[in-house]
Coordinates of C-alpha atoms in Angstrom, one line a residue:
X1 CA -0.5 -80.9 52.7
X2 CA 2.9 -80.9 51.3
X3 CA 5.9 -79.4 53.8
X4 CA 7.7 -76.6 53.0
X5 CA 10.9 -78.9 52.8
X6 CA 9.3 -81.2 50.6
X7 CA 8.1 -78.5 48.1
X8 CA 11.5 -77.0 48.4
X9 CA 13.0 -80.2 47.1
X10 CA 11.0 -81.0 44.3
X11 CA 11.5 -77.3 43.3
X12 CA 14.9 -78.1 43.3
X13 CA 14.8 -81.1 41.3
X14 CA 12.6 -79.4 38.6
X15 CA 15.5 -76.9 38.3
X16 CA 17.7 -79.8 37.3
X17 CA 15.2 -80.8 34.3
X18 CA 13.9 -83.6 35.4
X19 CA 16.5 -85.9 33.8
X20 CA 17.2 -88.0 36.2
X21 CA 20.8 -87.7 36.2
X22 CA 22.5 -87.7 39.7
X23 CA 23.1 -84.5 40.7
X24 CA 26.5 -82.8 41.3
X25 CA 28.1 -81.8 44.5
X26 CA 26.9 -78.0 43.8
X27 CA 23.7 -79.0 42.6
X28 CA 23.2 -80.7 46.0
X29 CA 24.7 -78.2 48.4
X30 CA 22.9 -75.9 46.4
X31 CA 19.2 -77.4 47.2
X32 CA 20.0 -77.7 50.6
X33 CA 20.9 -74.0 51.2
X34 CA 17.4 -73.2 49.2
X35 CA 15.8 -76.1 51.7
X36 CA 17.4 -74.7 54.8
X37 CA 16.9 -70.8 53.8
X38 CA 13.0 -71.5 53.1
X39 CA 12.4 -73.5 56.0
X40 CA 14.0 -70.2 58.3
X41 CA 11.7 -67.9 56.5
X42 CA 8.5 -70.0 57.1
X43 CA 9.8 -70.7 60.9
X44 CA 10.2 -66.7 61.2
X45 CA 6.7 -65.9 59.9
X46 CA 5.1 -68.3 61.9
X47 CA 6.8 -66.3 64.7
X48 CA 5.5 -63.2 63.7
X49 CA 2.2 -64.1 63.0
X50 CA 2.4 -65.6 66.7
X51 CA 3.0 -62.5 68.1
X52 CA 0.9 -60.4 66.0
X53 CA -2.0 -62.9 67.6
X54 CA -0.4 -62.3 70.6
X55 CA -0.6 -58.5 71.0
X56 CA -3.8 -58.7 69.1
X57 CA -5.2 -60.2 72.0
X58 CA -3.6 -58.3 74.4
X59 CA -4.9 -55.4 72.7
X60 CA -8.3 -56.2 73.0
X61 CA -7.9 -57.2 76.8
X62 CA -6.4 -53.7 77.9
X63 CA -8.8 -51.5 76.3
X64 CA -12.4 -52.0 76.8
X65 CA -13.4 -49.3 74.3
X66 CA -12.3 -50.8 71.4
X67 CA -13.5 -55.1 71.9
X68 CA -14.3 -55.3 68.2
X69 CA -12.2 -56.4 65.7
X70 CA -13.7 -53.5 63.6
X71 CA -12.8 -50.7 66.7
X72 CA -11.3 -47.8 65.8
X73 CA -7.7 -48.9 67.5
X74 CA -7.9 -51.9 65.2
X75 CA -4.8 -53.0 63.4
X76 CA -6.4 -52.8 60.4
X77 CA -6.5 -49.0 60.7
X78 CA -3.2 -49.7 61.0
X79 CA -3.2 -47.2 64.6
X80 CA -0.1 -48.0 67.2
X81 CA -0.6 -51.4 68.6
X82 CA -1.2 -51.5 72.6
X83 CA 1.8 -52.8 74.6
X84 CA 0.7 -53.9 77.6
X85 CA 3.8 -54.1 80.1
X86 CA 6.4 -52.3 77.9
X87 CA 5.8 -48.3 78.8
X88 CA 8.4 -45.9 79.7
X89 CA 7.9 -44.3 82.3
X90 CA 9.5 -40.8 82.9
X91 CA 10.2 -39.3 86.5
X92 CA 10.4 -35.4 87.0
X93 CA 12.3 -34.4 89.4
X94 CA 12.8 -30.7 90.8
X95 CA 12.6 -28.0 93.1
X96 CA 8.7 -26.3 92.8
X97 CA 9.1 -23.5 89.9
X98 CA 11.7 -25.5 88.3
X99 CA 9.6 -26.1 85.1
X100 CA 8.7 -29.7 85.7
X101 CA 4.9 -28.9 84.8
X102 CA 5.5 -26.8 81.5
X103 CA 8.1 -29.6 80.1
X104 CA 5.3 -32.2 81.2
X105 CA 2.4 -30.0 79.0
X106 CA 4.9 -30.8 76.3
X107 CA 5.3 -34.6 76.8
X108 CA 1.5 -34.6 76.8
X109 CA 1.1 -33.3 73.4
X110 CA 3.0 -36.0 72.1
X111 CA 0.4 -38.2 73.8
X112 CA 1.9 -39.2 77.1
X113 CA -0.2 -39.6 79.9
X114 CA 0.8 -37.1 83.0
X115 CA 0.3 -37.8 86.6
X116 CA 0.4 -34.4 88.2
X117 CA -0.2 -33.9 92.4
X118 CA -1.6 -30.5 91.3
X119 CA -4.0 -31.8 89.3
X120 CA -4.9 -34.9 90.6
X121 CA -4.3 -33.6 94.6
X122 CA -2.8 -36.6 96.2
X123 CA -0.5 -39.0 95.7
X124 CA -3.0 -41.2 96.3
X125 CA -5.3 -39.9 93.2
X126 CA -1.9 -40.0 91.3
X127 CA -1.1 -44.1 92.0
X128 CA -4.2 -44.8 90.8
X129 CA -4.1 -43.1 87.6
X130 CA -0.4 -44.4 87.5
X131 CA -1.6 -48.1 87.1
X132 CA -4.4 -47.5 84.8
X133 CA -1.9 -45.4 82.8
X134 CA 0.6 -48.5 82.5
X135 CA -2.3 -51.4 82.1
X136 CA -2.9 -49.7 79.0
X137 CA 0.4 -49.8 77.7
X138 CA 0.9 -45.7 77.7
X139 CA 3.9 -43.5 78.4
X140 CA 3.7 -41.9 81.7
X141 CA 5.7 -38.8 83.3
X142 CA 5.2 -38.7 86.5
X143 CA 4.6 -34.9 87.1
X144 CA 5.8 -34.4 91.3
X145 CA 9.1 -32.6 92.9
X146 CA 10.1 -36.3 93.5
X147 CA 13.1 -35.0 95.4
X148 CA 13.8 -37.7 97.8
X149 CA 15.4 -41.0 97.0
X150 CA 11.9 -42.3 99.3
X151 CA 9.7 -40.5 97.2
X152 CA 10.9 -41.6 93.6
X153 CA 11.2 -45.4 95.1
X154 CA 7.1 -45.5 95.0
X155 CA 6.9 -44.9 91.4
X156 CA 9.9 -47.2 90.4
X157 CA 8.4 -50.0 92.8
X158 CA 4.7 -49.2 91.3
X159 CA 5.8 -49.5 87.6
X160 CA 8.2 -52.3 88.2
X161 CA 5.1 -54.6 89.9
X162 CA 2.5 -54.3 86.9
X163 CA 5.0 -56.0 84.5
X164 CA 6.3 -59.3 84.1
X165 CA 10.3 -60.1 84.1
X166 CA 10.4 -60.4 80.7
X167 CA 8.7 -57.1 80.0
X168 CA 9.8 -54.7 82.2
X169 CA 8.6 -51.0 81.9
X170 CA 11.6 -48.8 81.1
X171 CA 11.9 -45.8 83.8
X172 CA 14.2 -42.8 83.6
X173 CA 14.4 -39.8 85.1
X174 CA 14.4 -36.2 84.5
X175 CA 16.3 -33.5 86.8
X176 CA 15.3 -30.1 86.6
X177 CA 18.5 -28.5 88.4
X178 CA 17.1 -25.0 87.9
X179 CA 19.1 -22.6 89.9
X180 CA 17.3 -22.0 93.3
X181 CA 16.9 -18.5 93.0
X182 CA 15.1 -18.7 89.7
X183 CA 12.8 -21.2 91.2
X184 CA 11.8 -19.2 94.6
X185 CA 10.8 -16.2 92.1
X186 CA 8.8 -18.5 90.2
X187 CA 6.6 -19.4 93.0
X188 CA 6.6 -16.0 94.4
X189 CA 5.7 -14.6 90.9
X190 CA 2.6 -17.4 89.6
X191 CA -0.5 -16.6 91.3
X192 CA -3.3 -19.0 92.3
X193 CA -1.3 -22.2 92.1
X194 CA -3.0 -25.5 93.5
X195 CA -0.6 -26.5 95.9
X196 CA 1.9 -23.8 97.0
X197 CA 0.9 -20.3 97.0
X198 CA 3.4 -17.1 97.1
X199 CA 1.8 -16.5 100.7
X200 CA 3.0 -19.9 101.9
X201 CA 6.4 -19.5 100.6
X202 CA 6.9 -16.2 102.0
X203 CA 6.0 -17.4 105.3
X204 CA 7.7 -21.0 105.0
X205 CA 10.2 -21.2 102.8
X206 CA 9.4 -24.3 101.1
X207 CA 11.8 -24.0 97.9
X208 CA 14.6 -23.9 100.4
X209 CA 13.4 -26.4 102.3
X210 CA 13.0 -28.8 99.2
X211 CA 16.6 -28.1 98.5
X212 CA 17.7 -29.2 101.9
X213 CA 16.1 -32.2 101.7
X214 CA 17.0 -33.1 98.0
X215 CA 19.1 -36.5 97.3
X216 CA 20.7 -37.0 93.9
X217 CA 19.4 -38.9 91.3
X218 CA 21.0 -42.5 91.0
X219 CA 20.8 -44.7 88.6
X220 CA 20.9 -48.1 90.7
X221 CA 17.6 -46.2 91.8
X222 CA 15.9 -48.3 89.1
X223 CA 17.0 -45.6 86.2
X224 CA 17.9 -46.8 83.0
X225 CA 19.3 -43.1 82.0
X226 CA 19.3 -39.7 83.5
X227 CA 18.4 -36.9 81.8
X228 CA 19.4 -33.1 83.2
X229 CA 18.2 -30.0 82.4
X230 CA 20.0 -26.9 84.5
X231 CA 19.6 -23.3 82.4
X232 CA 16.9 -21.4 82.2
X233 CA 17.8 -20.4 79.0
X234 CA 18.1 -23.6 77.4
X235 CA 15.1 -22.9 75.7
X236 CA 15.9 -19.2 74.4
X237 CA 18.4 -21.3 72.8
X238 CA 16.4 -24.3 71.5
X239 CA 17.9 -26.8 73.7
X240 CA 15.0 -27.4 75.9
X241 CA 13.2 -28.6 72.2
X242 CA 15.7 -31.0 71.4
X243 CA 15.9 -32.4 74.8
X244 CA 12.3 -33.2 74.3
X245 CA 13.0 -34.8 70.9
X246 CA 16.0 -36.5 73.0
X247 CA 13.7 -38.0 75.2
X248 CA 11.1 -38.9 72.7
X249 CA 12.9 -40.8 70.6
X250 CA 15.1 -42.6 73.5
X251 CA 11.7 -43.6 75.4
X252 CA 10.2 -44.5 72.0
X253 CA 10.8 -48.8 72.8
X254 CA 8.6 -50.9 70.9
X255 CA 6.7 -48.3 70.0
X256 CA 5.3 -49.6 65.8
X257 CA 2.6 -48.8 63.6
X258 CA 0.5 -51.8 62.3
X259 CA 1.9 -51.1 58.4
X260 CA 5.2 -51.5 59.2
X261 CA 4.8 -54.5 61.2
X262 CA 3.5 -56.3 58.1
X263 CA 6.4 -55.9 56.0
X264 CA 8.9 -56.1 58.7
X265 CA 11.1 -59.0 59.8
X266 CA 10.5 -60.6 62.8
X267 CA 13.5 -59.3 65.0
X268 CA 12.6 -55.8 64.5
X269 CA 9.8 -56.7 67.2
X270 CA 12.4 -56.9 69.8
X271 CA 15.0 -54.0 68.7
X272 CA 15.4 -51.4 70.5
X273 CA 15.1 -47.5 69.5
X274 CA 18.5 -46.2 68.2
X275 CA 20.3 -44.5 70.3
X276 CA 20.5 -40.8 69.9
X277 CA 24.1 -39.3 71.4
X278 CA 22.5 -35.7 72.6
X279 CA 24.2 -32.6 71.9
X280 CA 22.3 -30.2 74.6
X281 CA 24.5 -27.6 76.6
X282 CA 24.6 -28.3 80.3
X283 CA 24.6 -24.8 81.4
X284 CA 28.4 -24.0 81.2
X285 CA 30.4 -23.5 77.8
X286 CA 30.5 -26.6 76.9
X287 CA 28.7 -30.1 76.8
X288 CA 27.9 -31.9 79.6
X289 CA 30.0 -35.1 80.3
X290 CA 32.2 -33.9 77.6
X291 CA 36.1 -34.4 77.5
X292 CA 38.7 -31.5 77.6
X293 CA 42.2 -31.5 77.0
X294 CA 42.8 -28.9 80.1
X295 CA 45.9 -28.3 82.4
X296 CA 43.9 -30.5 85.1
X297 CA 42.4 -34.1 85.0
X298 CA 39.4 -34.3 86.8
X299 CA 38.6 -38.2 85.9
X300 CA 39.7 -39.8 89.1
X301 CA 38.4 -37.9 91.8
X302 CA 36.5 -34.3 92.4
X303 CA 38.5 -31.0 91.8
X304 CA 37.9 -28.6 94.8
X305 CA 39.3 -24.7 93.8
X306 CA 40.1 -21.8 96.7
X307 CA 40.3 -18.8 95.9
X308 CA 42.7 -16.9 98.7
X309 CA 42.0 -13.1 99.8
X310 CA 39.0 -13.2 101.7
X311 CA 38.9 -17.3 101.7
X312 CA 41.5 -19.2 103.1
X313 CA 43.4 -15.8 104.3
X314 CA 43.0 -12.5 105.0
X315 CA 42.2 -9.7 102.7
X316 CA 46.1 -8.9 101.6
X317 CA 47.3 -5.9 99.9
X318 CA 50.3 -3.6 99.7
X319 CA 52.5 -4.3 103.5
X320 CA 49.5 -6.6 105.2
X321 CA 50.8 -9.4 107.0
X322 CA 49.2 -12.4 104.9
X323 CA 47.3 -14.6 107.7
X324 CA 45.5 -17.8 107.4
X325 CA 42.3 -18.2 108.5
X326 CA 41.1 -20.1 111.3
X327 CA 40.9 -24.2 111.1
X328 CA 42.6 -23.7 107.5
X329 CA 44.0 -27.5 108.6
X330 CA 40.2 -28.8 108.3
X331 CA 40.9 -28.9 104.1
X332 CA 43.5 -31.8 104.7
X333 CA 40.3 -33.6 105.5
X334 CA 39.0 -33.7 102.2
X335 CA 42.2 -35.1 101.2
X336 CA 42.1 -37.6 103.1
X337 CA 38.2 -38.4 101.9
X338 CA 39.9 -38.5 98.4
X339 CA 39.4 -35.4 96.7
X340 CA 42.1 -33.1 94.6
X341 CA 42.6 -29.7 95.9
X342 CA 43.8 -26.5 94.0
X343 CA 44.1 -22.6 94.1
X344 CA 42.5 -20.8 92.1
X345 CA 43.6 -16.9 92.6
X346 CA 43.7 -13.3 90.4
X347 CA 46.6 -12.9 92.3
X348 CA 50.1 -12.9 90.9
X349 CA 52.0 -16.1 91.0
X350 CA 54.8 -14.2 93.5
X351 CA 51.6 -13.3 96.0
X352 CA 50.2 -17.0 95.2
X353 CA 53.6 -18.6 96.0
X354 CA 54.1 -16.5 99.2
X355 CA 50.3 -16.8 100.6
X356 CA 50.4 -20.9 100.0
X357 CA 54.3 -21.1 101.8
X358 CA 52.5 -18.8 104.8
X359 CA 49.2 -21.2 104.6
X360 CA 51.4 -24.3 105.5
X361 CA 53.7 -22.9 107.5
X362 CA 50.4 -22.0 109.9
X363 CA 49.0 -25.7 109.1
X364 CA 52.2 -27.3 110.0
X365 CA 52.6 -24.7 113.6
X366 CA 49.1 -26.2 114.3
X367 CA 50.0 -29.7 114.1
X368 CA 47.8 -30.0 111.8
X369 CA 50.0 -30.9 108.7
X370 CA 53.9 -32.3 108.5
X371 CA 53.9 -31.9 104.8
X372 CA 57.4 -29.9 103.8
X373 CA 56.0 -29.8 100.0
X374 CA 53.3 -27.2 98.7
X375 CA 52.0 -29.7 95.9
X376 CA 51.1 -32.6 98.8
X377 CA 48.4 -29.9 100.1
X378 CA 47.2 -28.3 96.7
X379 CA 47.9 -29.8 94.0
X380 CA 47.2 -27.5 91.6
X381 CA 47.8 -23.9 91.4
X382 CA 46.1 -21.5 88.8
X383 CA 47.3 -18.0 89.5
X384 CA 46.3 -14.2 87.6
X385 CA 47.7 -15.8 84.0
X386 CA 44.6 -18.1 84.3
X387 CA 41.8 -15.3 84.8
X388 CA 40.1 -13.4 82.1
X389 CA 39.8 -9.8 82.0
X390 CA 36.7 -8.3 82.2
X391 CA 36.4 -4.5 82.5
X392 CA 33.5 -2.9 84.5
X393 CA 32.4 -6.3 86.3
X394 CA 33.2 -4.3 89.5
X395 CA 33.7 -1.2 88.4
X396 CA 37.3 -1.1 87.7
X397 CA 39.6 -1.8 84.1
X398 CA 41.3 -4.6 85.7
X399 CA 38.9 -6.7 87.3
X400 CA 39.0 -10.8 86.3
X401 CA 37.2 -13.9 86.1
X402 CA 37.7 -17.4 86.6
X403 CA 36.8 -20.0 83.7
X404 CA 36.7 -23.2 84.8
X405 CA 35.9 -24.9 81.9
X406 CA 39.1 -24.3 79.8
X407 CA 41.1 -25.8 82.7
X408 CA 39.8 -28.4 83.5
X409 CA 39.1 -31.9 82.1
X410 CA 35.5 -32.7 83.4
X411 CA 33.8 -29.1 84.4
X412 CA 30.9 -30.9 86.2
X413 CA 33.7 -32.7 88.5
X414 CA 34.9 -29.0 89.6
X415 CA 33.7 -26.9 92.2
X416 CA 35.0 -23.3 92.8
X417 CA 35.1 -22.0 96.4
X418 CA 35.3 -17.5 96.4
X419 CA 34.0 -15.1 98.5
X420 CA 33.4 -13.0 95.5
X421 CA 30.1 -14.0 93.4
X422 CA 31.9 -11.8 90.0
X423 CA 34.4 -14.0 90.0
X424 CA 32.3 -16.6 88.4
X425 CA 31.4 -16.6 84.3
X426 CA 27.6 -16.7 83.8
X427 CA 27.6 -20.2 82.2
X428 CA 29.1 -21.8 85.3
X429 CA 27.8 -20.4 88.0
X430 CA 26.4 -23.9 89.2
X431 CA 30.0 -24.7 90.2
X432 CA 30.7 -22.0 92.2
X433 CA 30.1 -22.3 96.3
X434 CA 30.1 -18.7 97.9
X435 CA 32.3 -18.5 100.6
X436 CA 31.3 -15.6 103.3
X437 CA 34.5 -13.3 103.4
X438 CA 37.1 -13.6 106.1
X439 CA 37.1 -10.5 108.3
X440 CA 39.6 -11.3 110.5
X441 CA 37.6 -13.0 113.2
X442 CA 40.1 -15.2 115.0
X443 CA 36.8 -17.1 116.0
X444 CA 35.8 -18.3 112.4
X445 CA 34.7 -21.7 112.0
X446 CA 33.1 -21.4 108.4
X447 CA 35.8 -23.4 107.2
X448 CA 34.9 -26.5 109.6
X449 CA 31.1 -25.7 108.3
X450 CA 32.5 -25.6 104.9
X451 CA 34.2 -29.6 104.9
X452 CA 31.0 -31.1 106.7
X453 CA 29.0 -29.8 104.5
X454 CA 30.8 -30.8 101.8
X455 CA 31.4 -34.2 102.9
X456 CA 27.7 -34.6 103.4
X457 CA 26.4 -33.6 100.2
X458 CA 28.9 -35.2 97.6
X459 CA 28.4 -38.8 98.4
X460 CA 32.2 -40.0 96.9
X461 CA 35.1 -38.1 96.1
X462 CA 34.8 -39.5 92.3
X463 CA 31.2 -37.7 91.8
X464 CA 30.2 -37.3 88.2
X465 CA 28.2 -34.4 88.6
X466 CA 28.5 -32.2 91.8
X467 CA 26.6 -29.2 90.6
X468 CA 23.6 -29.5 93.1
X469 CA 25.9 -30.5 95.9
X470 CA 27.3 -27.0 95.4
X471 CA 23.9 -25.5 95.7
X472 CA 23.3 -26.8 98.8
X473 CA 27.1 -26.0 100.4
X474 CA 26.4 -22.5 99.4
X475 CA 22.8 -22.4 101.5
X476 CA 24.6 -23.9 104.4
X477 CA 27.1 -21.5 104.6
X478 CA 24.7 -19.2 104.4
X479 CA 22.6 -20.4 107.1
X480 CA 25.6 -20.7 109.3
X481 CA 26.8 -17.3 108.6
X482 CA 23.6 -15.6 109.9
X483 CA 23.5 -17.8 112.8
X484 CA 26.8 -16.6 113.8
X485 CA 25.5 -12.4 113.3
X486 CA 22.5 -13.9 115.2
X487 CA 20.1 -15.0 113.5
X488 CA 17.8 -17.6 114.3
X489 CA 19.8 -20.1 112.0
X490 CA 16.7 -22.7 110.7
X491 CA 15.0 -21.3 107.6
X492 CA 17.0 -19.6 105.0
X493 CA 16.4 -15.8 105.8
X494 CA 15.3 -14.2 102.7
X495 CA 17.4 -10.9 104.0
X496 CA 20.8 -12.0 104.0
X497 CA 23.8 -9.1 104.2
X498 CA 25.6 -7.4 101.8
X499 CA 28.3 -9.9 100.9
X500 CA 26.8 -13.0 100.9
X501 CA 24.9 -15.7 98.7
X502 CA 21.5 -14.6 99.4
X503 CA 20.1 -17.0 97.6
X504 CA 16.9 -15.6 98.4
X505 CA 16.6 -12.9 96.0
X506 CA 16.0 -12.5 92.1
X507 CA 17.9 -14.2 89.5
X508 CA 20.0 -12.0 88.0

């Protein structure tokens, strides 16, 4: 049989006529470009056809339904090829009533296999399907609150042992960061459930519990991306649909239909899915992980706003002595831990200038600062000039709000401390911590509360997303503020006073 060099040659030679003559320079380097370019192209469909044979095989190992080369999954029906060792696998993770299991219902009309408890009833049930899900090459979403680092470690270990080195299974994540309060009237509201029933959460409190006990999703988890989803109405707006498409097309892999592969070059085997840049609101005003050119640069470490009356001091007004409330000195803490402080107030810059010159004065009587310049405490000051007006949210023709996102570089970087929930605009309420209102008790420690608990829940003072940190400051301070009117302190009590984050009741 003559080689495909050899052919090449005498095709070459044909071209020249046949005379004889010795060829030219270009004639030569000519022949060998045709010599080396045809010997490539045989060398690359010999690869293909290798791997073709190769996932043919594969193919009819991993599904027992279909042995015969005439089965219905048969290439030559040209249906997806099975890819035994390459799925993606996509976690859900969320507080119960967060919408994990209607997304899911979505993801398995597009022909991903779902691993719900609820369905299945144990994890156990669930592993089980989990592996026969993978040996036969399918997409899985993993359908469970998966709100512990612990818990989401058994499905990344699981999918991560069924594959080889060279073909590991692609995992990401999905975080449903519903707000809490949306999620507890959920449960309360869907009867007949499989696994938590209104009853059991009236009596035990389970979202809140969940939210205690929730750690943030990392990628050096085992995640190669992290998809969020935090409004509710996301999907009035059509977001939640093109997050789904979002995650469709980014999980797609090697995902090919038999007809193209015939026509295709050999590298397109190996290539990836192209990347899709989403364009999805985050729940604020604007785009999540977006950059804005704002009066504050929140890239280096995590902006922490106070608002003053009825935070750090007392409720001032026309002749009240401004005071500072008790263990103000505890916020140089989270200095030191690296953060950026600021003040964020509706009062006038005057009031402002005189309540922060009062505040370290106090700090600095305490021992507790030595610091002779206001901007070495708070770095940032965004007085009444920075609010928005917005007539009738209290009642009154002059009442304001705080945007955040205008002002700041990286809104997801930015938490807002105020005792006053209006304060807040709708779209960014996930950045806003409740702060129970200072009534002059010279026995108030919800400061101290307020640094350990923020210290415990944001992991590093350069956070890239601190959003469900905030959600679970705001419950402790809650907590902590009915332990101090005497209540029993240990579930969330879902009849918190007038005044403060009851987290407990109906979104608004």
């Amino acid at each position: 049989m003559e080689s495909a060099g050899g052919g090449s040659a005498d095709r070459a030679a044909e071209g020249r006529g046949g005379e004889g003559a010795p060829p030219s320079t270009e004639s030569r380097t000519a022949a060998a470009r045709t010599v080396n370019r045809e010997a490539s192209a045989s060398n690359q469909t010999r690869t293909f056809q290798k791997k073709v044979t190769k996932w043919g095989k594969e193919k009819g190992k991993g599904n027992s339904n279909n042995n015969s080369t005439g089965g219905k999954d048969s290439p030559s029906h040209g249906n997806p090829v099975a890819r035994k060792g390459v799925s993606s696998v996509l976690i859900l993770v969320g507080l119960p009533g967060s919408g994990k299991s209607t997304f899911a219902q979505k993801l398995r009309s597009k022909g991903w296999w779902i691993i719900s408890q609820d369905a299945l009833g144990s994890r156990e049930s669930c592993l089980r399907e989990f592996r026969k899900a993978l040996q036969r090459g399918k997409n899985v979403a993993v359908d469970r609150c998966n709100h512990t680092r612990a818990q989401r470690e058994v499905w990344i270990r699981e999918a991560l042992s069924l594959t080889s080195s060279s073909e590991r299974t692609k995992i990401y994540a999905l975080c449903f960061n519903t707000d809490v309060r949306e999620c507890r009237r959920r449960v309360m509201t869907r009867p007949g459930h499989a696994t938590l029933s209104p009853q059991e959460e009236e009596e035990k409190n389970v979202v809140f519990r969940f939210l205690r006990e929730s750690e943030e999703v990392k990628n050096r988890e085992g995640f190669i991306k992290i998809y969020r989803r935090y409004s509710k109405k996301e999907e009035e707006k059509g977001d939640e649909g093109r997050l789904l498409q979002i995650i469709l097309r980014e999980t797609s892999g090697k995902q090919y239909e038999f007809r193209r592969l015939t026509n295709a070059k050999h590298h397109q085997l190996d290539s990836e899915a192209k990347p899709f840049v989403p364009s999805s609101s985050s729940g604020s005003s604007r785009e999540e992980g977006s950059a804005n050119k704002g009066v504050i640069d929140c890239s280096k470490s995590v902006l922490l706003l106070f608002d003053l009356n009825g935070t750090l001091i007392n409720k001032t007004g026309r002749h009240r002595t401004i005071k500072s409330r008790p263990s103000l000195g505890m916020l140089l803490k989270l200095r030191e831990f690296g953060f950026t402080l600021g003040i964020y107030s509706s009062a006038t810059l005057k009031t402002c200038t005189k309540a922060l010159k009062q505040m370290v004065e106090d700090m600095r009587a305490n021992g507790q600062s030595k610091e002779d310049e206001l901007g070495v405490v708070f770095r940032h000051l965004l007085y009444r000039d920075f609010c928005e007006l917005a007539p009738g949210v209290m009642g009154k023709p002059w009442d304001t709000v705080k945007p955040l996102g205008k002002y700041v570089s990286d809104i997801n970087k930015c938490i807002l401390f105020d005792d006053d929930e209006h304060k807040v605009l709708e779209g960014e309420k996930f950045h806003h911590v409740l702060v129970p209102a200072w009534d002059g008790d010279e026995e108030d420690d919800m400061l101290e509360c307020l640094v350990e608990s923020t210290l415990r829940h944001i992991e590093s003072s350069n956070e890239s997303d601190v959003r469900m940190a905030a959600a679970k400051v705001s419950l402790d301070l809650v907590e902590h503020a009915e332990s101090k009117r005497g209540g029993t302190g240990g579930e969330a009590s879902p009849t918190s006073a007038t005044g403060l984050a009851d987290l407990t009741l109906e979104a608004p």
